[in-house]
Backbone as CSV, one residue per row, in Angstrom:
resi,resn,N_x,N_y,N_z,CA_x,CA_y,CA_z,C_x,C_y,C_z
1,UNK,93.540,-96.099,-8.023,93.056,-95.011,-7.186,92.639,-95.540,-5.811
2,UNK,91.911,-96.675,-5.797,91.451,-97.245,-4.526,92.634,-97.666,-3.658
3,UNK,93.689,-98.234,-4.285,94.869,-98.623,-3.517,95.495,-97.409,-2.845
4,UNK,95.569,-96.303,-3.558,96.149,-95.092,-2.992,95.316,-94.599,-1.820
5,UNK,93.978,-94.647,-1.944,93.096,-94.226,-0.858,93.313,-95.096,0.373
6,UNK,93.389,-96.402,0.200,93.602,-97.318,1.335,94.969,-97.065,1.982
7,UNK,95.993,-96.811,1.174,97.309,-96.534,1.733,97.300,-95.243,2.532
8,UNK,96.580,-94.233,2.048,96.478,-92.977,2.790,95.800,-93.214,4.131
9,UNK,94.715,-93.997,4.147,94.035,-94.288,5.403,94.947,-95.042,6.361
10,UNK,95.665,-96.029,5.865,96.547,-96.800,6.731,97.694,-95.925,7.238
11,UNK,98.243,-95.097,6.383,99.340,-94.228,6.794,98.891,-93.199,7.816
12,UNK,97.621,-92.799,7.750,97.126,-91.805,8.691,96.813,-92.394,10.060
13,UNK,96.901,-93.712,10.186,96.637,-94.349,11.462,95.177,-94.710,11.676
14,UNK,94.345,-94.565,10.654,92.929,-94.914,10.781,92.744,-96.342,10.296
15,UNK,92.714,-97.283,11.223,92.421,-98.666,10.863,90.917,-98.773,10.642
16,UNK,90.518,-99.433,9.562,89.109,-99.389,9.190,88.262,-100.444,9.874
17,UNK,88.811,-101.568,10.265,87.998,-102.618,10.872,88.859,-103.507,11.747
18,UNK,88.210,-104.175,12.668,88.876,-105.188,13.483,88.737,-106.494,12.711
19,UNK,89.841,-107.042,12.241,89.784,-108.127,11.276,89.730,-109.531,11.857
20,UNK,89.788,-109.664,13.139,89.683,-110.998,13.729,91.004,-111.697,13.922
21,UNK,92.079,-111.148,13.402,93.401,-111.711,13.632,93.901,-111.259,14.990
22,UNK,95.161,-111.492,15.269,95.707,-110.986,16.525,95.530,-109.469,16.571
23,UNK,94.882,-108.937,17.615,94.574,-107.504,17.630,95.818,-106.648,17.826
24,UNK,96.185,-105.925,16.783,97.300,-104.991,16.882,96.792,-103.594,17.194
25,UNK,95.552,-103.318,16.864,94.918,-102.038,17.178,94.375,-102.145,18.601
26,UNK,94.797,-101.280,19.533,94.314,-101.389,20.910,92.798,-101.232,21.034
27,UNK,92.166,-100.588,20.055,90.711,-100.439,20.107,89.972,-101.669,19.581
28,UNK,90.707,-102.691,19.175,90.084,-103.946,18.726,90.250,-105.056,19.762
29,UNK,90.690,-104.717,20.961,90.983,-105.730,21.970,89.859,-105.947,22.979
30,UNK,88.659,-105.421,22.710,87.527,-105.580,23.617,86.354,-106.246,22.898
31,UNK,86.492,-107.501,22.500,85.380,-108.148,21.798,84.201,-108.422,22.731
32,UNK,83.035,-108.443,22.148,81.833,-108.795,22.901,81.265,-110.071,22.310
33,UNK,80.815,-110.961,23.180,80.319,-112.268,22.733,78.835,-112.417,22.998
34,UNK,78.071,-111.395,22.625,76.619,-111.505,22.680,75.989,-111.038,23.971
35,UNK,76.596,-110.107,24.697,76.022,-109.666,25.975,74.682,-108.960,25.803
36,UNK,74.342,-108.564,24.588,73.046,-107.908,24.318,72.174,-108.795,23.432
37,UNK,72.454,-110.068,23.387,71.749,-110.963,22.475,72.462,-111.021,21.134
38,UNK,73.265,-110.054,20.877,74.214,-109.974,19.774,75.372,-109.139,20.322
39,UNK,76.383,-108.914,19.554,77.527,-108.156,20.055,77.164,-106.683,20.248
40,UNK,77.693,-106.083,21.327,77.421,-104.676,21.623,78.517,-104.118,22.519
41,UNK,78.431,-102.826,22.776,79.343,-102.174,23.709,78.655,-100.929,24.239
42,UNK,78.822,-100.667,25.532,78.204,-99.494,26.158,79.236,-98.825,27.047
43,UNK,79.483,-97.528,26.769,80.516,-96.773,27.476,79.972,-95.430,27.928
44,UNK,80.602,-94.881,28.969,80.292,-93.535,29.456,81.532,-92.660,29.318
45,UNK,81.323,-91.419,28.876,82.385,-90.426,28.762,81.929,-89.178,29.495
46,UNK,82.755,-88.669,30.410,82.407,-87.479,31.178,83.303,-86.324,30.749
47,UNK,82.674,-85.165,30.579,83.369,-83.946,30.162,83.109,-82.869,31.200
48,UNK,84.113,-82.577,32.028,83.966,-81.535,33.046,84.072,-80.159,32.390
49,UNK,83.320,-79.211,32.965,83.323,-77.817,32.508,82.863,-77.664,31.064
50,UNK,81.982,-78.559,30.618,81.391,-78.462,29.291,79.892,-78.699,29.406
51,UNK,79.102,-77.904,28.711,77.653,-78.070,28.727,77.243,-79.192,27.781
52,UNK,76.033,-79.734,27.957,75.551,-80.744,26.999,75.583,-80.232,25.556
53,UNK,75.239,-78.967,25.341,75.244,-78.419,23.973,76.663,-78.380,23.397
54,UNK,77.654,-78.017,24.212,79.036,-77.983,23.738,79.516,-79.380,23.346
55,UNK,79.188,-80.367,24.169,79.614,-81.729,23.887,78.905,-82.259,22.641
56,UNK,77.611,-81.999,22.531,76.862,-82.428,21.341,77.463,-81.826,20.079
57,UNK,77.744,-80.543,20.108,78.321,-79.885,18.933,79.683,-80.482,18.563
58,UNK,80.488,-80.832,19.565,81.802,-81.428,19.304,81.657,-82.815,18.675
59,UNK,80.663,-83.591,19.106,80.427,-84.913,18.516,79.935,-84.766,17.079
60,UNK,79.018,-83.836,16.845,78.510,-83.603,15.488,79.671,-83.242,14.557
61,UNK,80.545,-82.357,14.998,81.695,-81.964,14.186,82.620,-83.149,13.933
62,UNK,82.866,-83.965,14.959,83.766,-85.116,14.821,83.263,-86.126,13.793
63,UNK,81.950,-86.277,13.692,81.401,-87.282,12.781,80.866,-86.685,11.479
64,UNK,81.102,-85.386,11.278,80.685,-84.755,10.020,81.416,-85.420,8.857
65,UNK,80.758,-85.503,7.754,81.358,-86.076,6.536,81.866,-87.497,6.742
66,UNK,81.212,-88.249,7.606,81.573,-89.653,7.794,82.527,-89.940,8.929
67,UNK,82.962,-88.918,9.638,83.849,-89.146,10.775,85.270,-89.468,10.356
68,UNK,86.098,-89.914,11.312,87.529,-90.104,11.046,87.843,-91.182,10.007
69,UNK,86.952,-92.148,9.823,87.211,-93.178,8.811,86.254,-93.093,7.624
70,UNK,85.396,-92.070,7.617,84.472,-91.873,6.503,83.311,-92.845,6.472
71,UNK,83.067,-93.580,7.572,82.062,-94.640,7.562,80.923,-94.442,8.567
72,UNK,80.818,-93.254,9.155,79.696,-92.935,10.047,78.658,-92.166,9.237
73,UNK,77.390,-92.437,9.487,76.304,-91.723,8.802,75.219,-91.403,9.824
74,UNK,74.982,-90.104,10.063,73.932,-89.693,10.993,72.579,-90.158,10.489
75,UNK,71.673,-90.495,11.419,70.329,-90.943,11.091,69.304,-89.925,11.570
76,UNK,68.097,-90.010,11.031,67.025,-89.103,11.415,66.435,-89.556,12.742
77,UNK,66.277,-88.607,13.674,65.717,-88.898,15.002,64.191,-88.944,14.931
78,UNK,63.579,-89.464,15.992,62.124,-89.597,16.048,61.411,-88.270,15.839
79,UNK,62.007,-87.181,16.282,61.399,-85.862,16.111,61.570,-85.289,14.715
80,UNK,62.239,-86.039,13.829,62.424,-85.593,12.458,63.707,-84.839,12.209
81,UNK,64.504,-84.602,13.262,65.768,-83.900,13.075,66.849,-84.893,12.656
82,UNK,67.870,-84.383,12.028,68.957,-85.219,11.541,70.084,-85.224,12.557
83,UNK,70.544,-86.390,12.956,71.643,-86.503,13.920,71.156,-86.537,15.344
84,UNK,71.055,-85.373,15.976,70.621,-85.295,17.369,69.242,-84.669,17.472
85,UNK,68.508,-85.096,18.485,67.200,-84.533,18.800,67.265,-84.014,20.224
86,UNK,66.490,-82.961,20.539,66.631,-82.333,21.846,65.373,-82.275,22.699
87,UNK,64.216,-82.342,22.228,62.998,-82.041,22.986,62.658,-83.129,24.001
88,UNK,63.393,-83.153,25.123,63.211,-84.193,26.131,63.056,-83.574,27.512
89,UNK,62.126,-82.673,27.670,61.985,-81.940,28.926,61.609,-82.821,30.113
90,UNK,61.047,-83.991,29.883,60.629,-84.859,30.987,61.614,-85.998,31.243
91,UNK,62.733,-85.968,30.588,63.717,-87.032,30.725,65.001,-86.447,31.299
92,UNK,65.869,-87.300,31.852,67.097,-86.775,32.459,68.184,-86.429,31.446
93,UNK,67.926,-86.607,30.164,68.955,-86.314,29.179,68.554,-85.132,28.304
94,UNK,69.557,-84.517,27.705,69.343,-83.324,26.883,69.260,-83.645,25.391
95,UNK,70.082,-84.590,24.930,70.133,-84.911,23.508,70.249,-86.415,23.318
96,UNK,69.640,-86.913,22.263,69.877,-88.280,21.804,70.202,-88.209,20.322
97,UNK,71.099,-89.059,19.889,71.480,-89.087,18.490,71.821,-90.500,18.071
98,UNK,71.833,-90.709,16.756,72.128,-92.038,16.247,72.869,-91.935,14.920
99,UNK,73.868,-92.782,14.789,74.610,-92.886,13.532,74.798,-94.360,13.213
100,UNK,74.930,-94.655,11.955,75.337,-95.994,11.535,76.829,-95.946,11.257
101,UNK,77.511,-97.057,11.574,78.903,-97.218,11.175,78.978,-98.485,10.337
102,UNK,79.559,-98.367,9.172,79.683,-99.518,8.279,81.131,-99.971,8.250
103,UNK,81.335,-101.236,8.544,82.666,-101.821,8.547,82.935,-102.427,7.173
104,UNK,84.108,-102.163,6.600,84.402,-102.715,5.283,84.816,-104.175,5.309
105,UNK,84.909,-104.745,6.491,85.401,-106.106,6.642,84.512,-107.094,5.905
106,UNK,85.069,-107.892,5.008,84.247,-108.903,4.349,83.862,-109.985,5.347
107,UNK,82.633,-110.429,5.282,82.164,-111.471,6.190,82.656,-112.832,5.776
108,UNK,82.768,-113.728,6.722,83.203,-115.074,6.387,82.049,-116.074,6.472
109,UNK,80.840,-115.570,6.693,79.674,-116.430,6.756,78.738,-116.101,5.597
110,UNK,77.563,-116.653,5.599,76.601,-116.441,4.520,76.330,-114.954,4.311
111,UNK,76.285,-114.205,5.385,75.987,-112.772,5.305,77.283,-111.984,5.215
112,UNK,78.018,-112.193,4.126,79.306,-111.512,4.024,79.124,-110.008,4.083
113,UNK,80.137,-109.345,4.632,80.089,-107.914,4.886,79.930,-107.114,3.612
114,UNK,79.928,-105.808,3.707,80.271,-105.070,4.916,79.173,-105.156,5.972
115,UNK,79.569,-104.976,7.221,78.637,-105.030,8.334,78.282,-103.624,8.791
116,UNK,77.032,-103.450,9.211,76.598,-102.160,9.731,76.276,-102.311,11.210
117,UNK,76.711,-101.328,11.995,76.410,-101.259,13.420,75.690,-99.946,13.684
118,UNK,74.811,-99.948,14.682,74.114,-98.729,15.095,74.802,-98.176,16.328
119,UNK,75.134,-96.890,16.294,75.800,-96.232,17.416,74.850,-95.167,17.947
120,UNK,74.418,-95.322,19.198,73.493,-94.387,19.840,74.247,-93.524,20.847
121,UNK,73.847,-92.263,20.905,74.444,-91.292,21.824,73.340,-90.699,22.697
122,UNK,73.564,-90.634,24.002,72.658,-89.965,24.939,73.511,-89.008,25.762
123,UNK,73.148,-87.729,25.749,73.948,-86.706,26.417,73.129,-86.104,27.555
124,UNK,73.712,-86.086,28.756,72.991,-85.569,29.920,73.942,-84.912,30.903
125,UNK,73.382,-84.077,31.775,74.178,-83.469,32.831,74.556,-84.556,33.824
126,UNK,75.792,-84.541,34.246,76.284,-85.557,35.175,75.822,-85.218,36.584
127,UNK,75.036,-86.081,37.190,74.515,-85.846,38.535,75.562,-85.954,39.625
128,UNK,76.685,-86.633,39.341,77.740,-86.800,40.339,78.722,-85.634,40.354
129,UNK,78.880,-84.985,39.215,79.869,-83.916,39.084,79.176,-82.620,38.681
130,UNK,79.370,-81.584,39.479,78.828,-80.284,39.095,79.534,-79.797,37.838
131,UNK,78.772,-79.152,36.985,79.319,-78.560,35.773,80.006,-79.594,34.879
132,UNK,79.404,-80.754,34.752,79.952,-81.800,33.884,78.830,-82.389,33.033
133,UNK,79.218,-82.913,31.899,78.289,-83.558,30.979,78.764,-84.978,30.747
134,UNK,77.827,-85.913,30.706,78.148,-87.310,30.430,77.498,-87.724,29.120
135,UNK,78.232,-88.527,28.357,77.722,-89.099,27.119,77.714,-90.609,27.278
136,UNK,76.547,-91.204,27.108,76.428,-92.667,27.061,76.430,-93.030,25.585
137,UNK,77.376,-93.884,25.194,77.472,-94.320,23.807,77.274,-95.829,23.785
138,UNK,76.393,-96.263,22.897,76.036,-97.675,22.802,76.130,-98.098,21.348
139,UNK,76.959,-99.083,21.061,77.097,-99.604,19.705,76.583,-101.037,19.684
140,UNK,75.766,-101.343,18.692,75.117,-102.655,18.584,75.290,-103.197,17.176
141,UNK,75.761,-104.435,17.065,75.859,-105.075,15.750,74.463,-105.276,15.192
142,UNK,74.270,-104.857,13.951,72.943,-104.937,13.338,72.657,-106.278,12.671
143,UNK,73.465,-107.269,12.936,73.213,-108.584,12.360,72.982,-109.582,13.484
144,UNK,71.956,-110.369,13.352,71.630,-111.391,14.338,72.756,-112.415,14.414
145,UNK,73.121,-112.775,15.613,74.114,-113.818,15.804,75.551,-113.344,15.791
146,UNK,75.790,-112.062,15.911,77.164,-111.555,15.993,77.645,-111.804,17.426
147,UNK,78.083,-113.008,17.668,78.452,-113.403,19.025,79.956,-113.304,19.260
148,UNK,80.608,-112.564,18.462,82.025,-112.276,18.584,82.339,-111.231,17.534
149,UNK,82.426,-109.976,17.943,82.547,-108.882,16.980,83.985,-108.460,16.728
150,UNK,84.952,-109.227,17.216,86.370,-108.905,17.072,86.710,-107.538,17.651
151,UNK,85.863,-107.017,18.539,86.100,-105.724,19.163,85.570,-104.541,18.365
152,UNK,84.797,-104.785,17.310,84.368,-103.701,16.420,83.422,-102.710,17.095
153,UNK,82.506,-103.158,17.966,81.603,-102.204,18.627,82.377,-101.265,19.553
154,UNK,83.353,-101.793,20.275,84.205,-100.943,21.108,84.950,-99.953,20.228
155,UNK,85.492,-100.439,19.109,86.219,-99.569,18.190,85.301,-98.491,17.612
156,UNK,84.042,-98.848,17.269,83.102,-97.842,16.764,82.995,-96.669,17.731
157,UNK,82.895,-96.992,19.014,82.754,-95.962,20.043,84.047,-95.173,20.207
158,UNK,85.155,-95.864,20.364,86.416,-95.185,20.634,86.879,-94.341,19.452
159,UNK,86.679,-94.831,18.238,87.070,-94.064,17.057,86.294,-92.750,17.002
160,UNK,84.997,-92.823,17.262,84.163,-91.617,17.253,84.561,-90.668,18.371
161,UNK,84.691,-91.187,19.584,84.913,-90.305,20.740,86.344,-89.744,20.791
162,UNK,87.308,-90.450,20.240,88.673,-89.902,20.160,88.749,-88.758,19.158
163,UNK,87.807,-88.713,18.235,87.786,-87.641,17.233,87.131,-86.364,17.758
164,UNK,86.502,-86.438,18.928,85.838,-85.269,19.515,86.916,-84.268,19.945
165,UNK,86.690,-82.996,19.668,87.708,-81.967,19.898,87.968,-81.645,21.369
166,UNK,87.045,-82.023,22.253,87.292,-81.830,23.686,87.579,-83.194,24.295
167,UNK,88.417,-83.216,25.304,88.877,-84.480,25.882,88.024,-84.877,27.081
168,UNK,87.596,-86.116,27.084,86.826,-86.639,28.212,87.735,-86.719,29.437
169,UNK,87.187,-86.327,30.589,87.956,-86.400,31.831,87.817,-87.768,32.484
170,UNK,86.834,-88.548,32.046,86.633,-89.888,32.591,85.958,-90.751,31.529
171,UNK,86.408,-91.984,31.414,85.833,-92.953,30.483,85.646,-94.256,31.241
172,UNK,84.467,-94.869,31.113,84.239,-96.126,31.827,83.260,-97.020,31.083
173,UNK,83.403,-98.313,31.329,82.405,-99.271,30.858,81.191,-99.133,31.759
174,UNK,80.016,-99.138,31.167,78.814,-98.998,31.988,78.250,-100.345,32.419
175,UNK,78.602,-101.381,31.737,78.081,-102.707,32.070,79.146,-103.752,31.712
176,UNK,78.742,-104.990,31.499,79.691,-106.061,31.214,79.940,-106.283,29.729
177,UNK,79.397,-105.408,28.889,79.642,-105.569,27.456,81.072,-105.173,27.104
178,UNK,81.555,-105.692,26.030,82.905,-105.410,25.469,83.968,-105.283,26.553
179,UNK,84.167,-106.341,27.337,85.104,-106.241,28.459,86.549,-106.039,28.003
180,UNK,87.303,-105.377,28.856,88.728,-105.176,28.591,89.431,-106.538,28.618
181,UNK,90.494,-106.677,27.849,91.215,-107.961,27.850,91.799,-108.265,29.215
182,UNK,91.834,-109.542,29.534,92.449,-109.960,30.805,93.935,-110.093,30.603
183,UNK,94.674,-109.608,31.569,96.136,-109.678,31.487,96.643,-111.027,31.885
């Protein structure tokens, strides 16, 4: 039964983890080597003509029931809500949310996998573009010393955001984490 499930996932195009071999999955080609003290990735996605609530709802739907690979799990926010929290009247953002993503990749060190990463979402009105919403997504390896994540934090973000039903009009790296491969 498990073999059939894995074959269905592979046939559907959902690669479950960045395995450290030659990256054949384009979303595994942005490894991070500890830019946050451990491996991480931080990206911005802009959605023109969409409100923060519309974008939040699309992300919630995309990650419902574990998301596209079945390995995302929403976490409880500080305000006690599940997934996203909203009461931020004194801050520049409308919603914050957090999910865990668990990679099935077996570890090759003492702390053999699966590995868990934390994926944070911050949704705010874009100050540069009228009638646009920006999502800051930050994925962080939850294990100390992940100084080469084989591109998994970038993949955590891209897998989630590609599953969103509305298309981002702009995508960018916000800092030097998970850099694009050099040609």
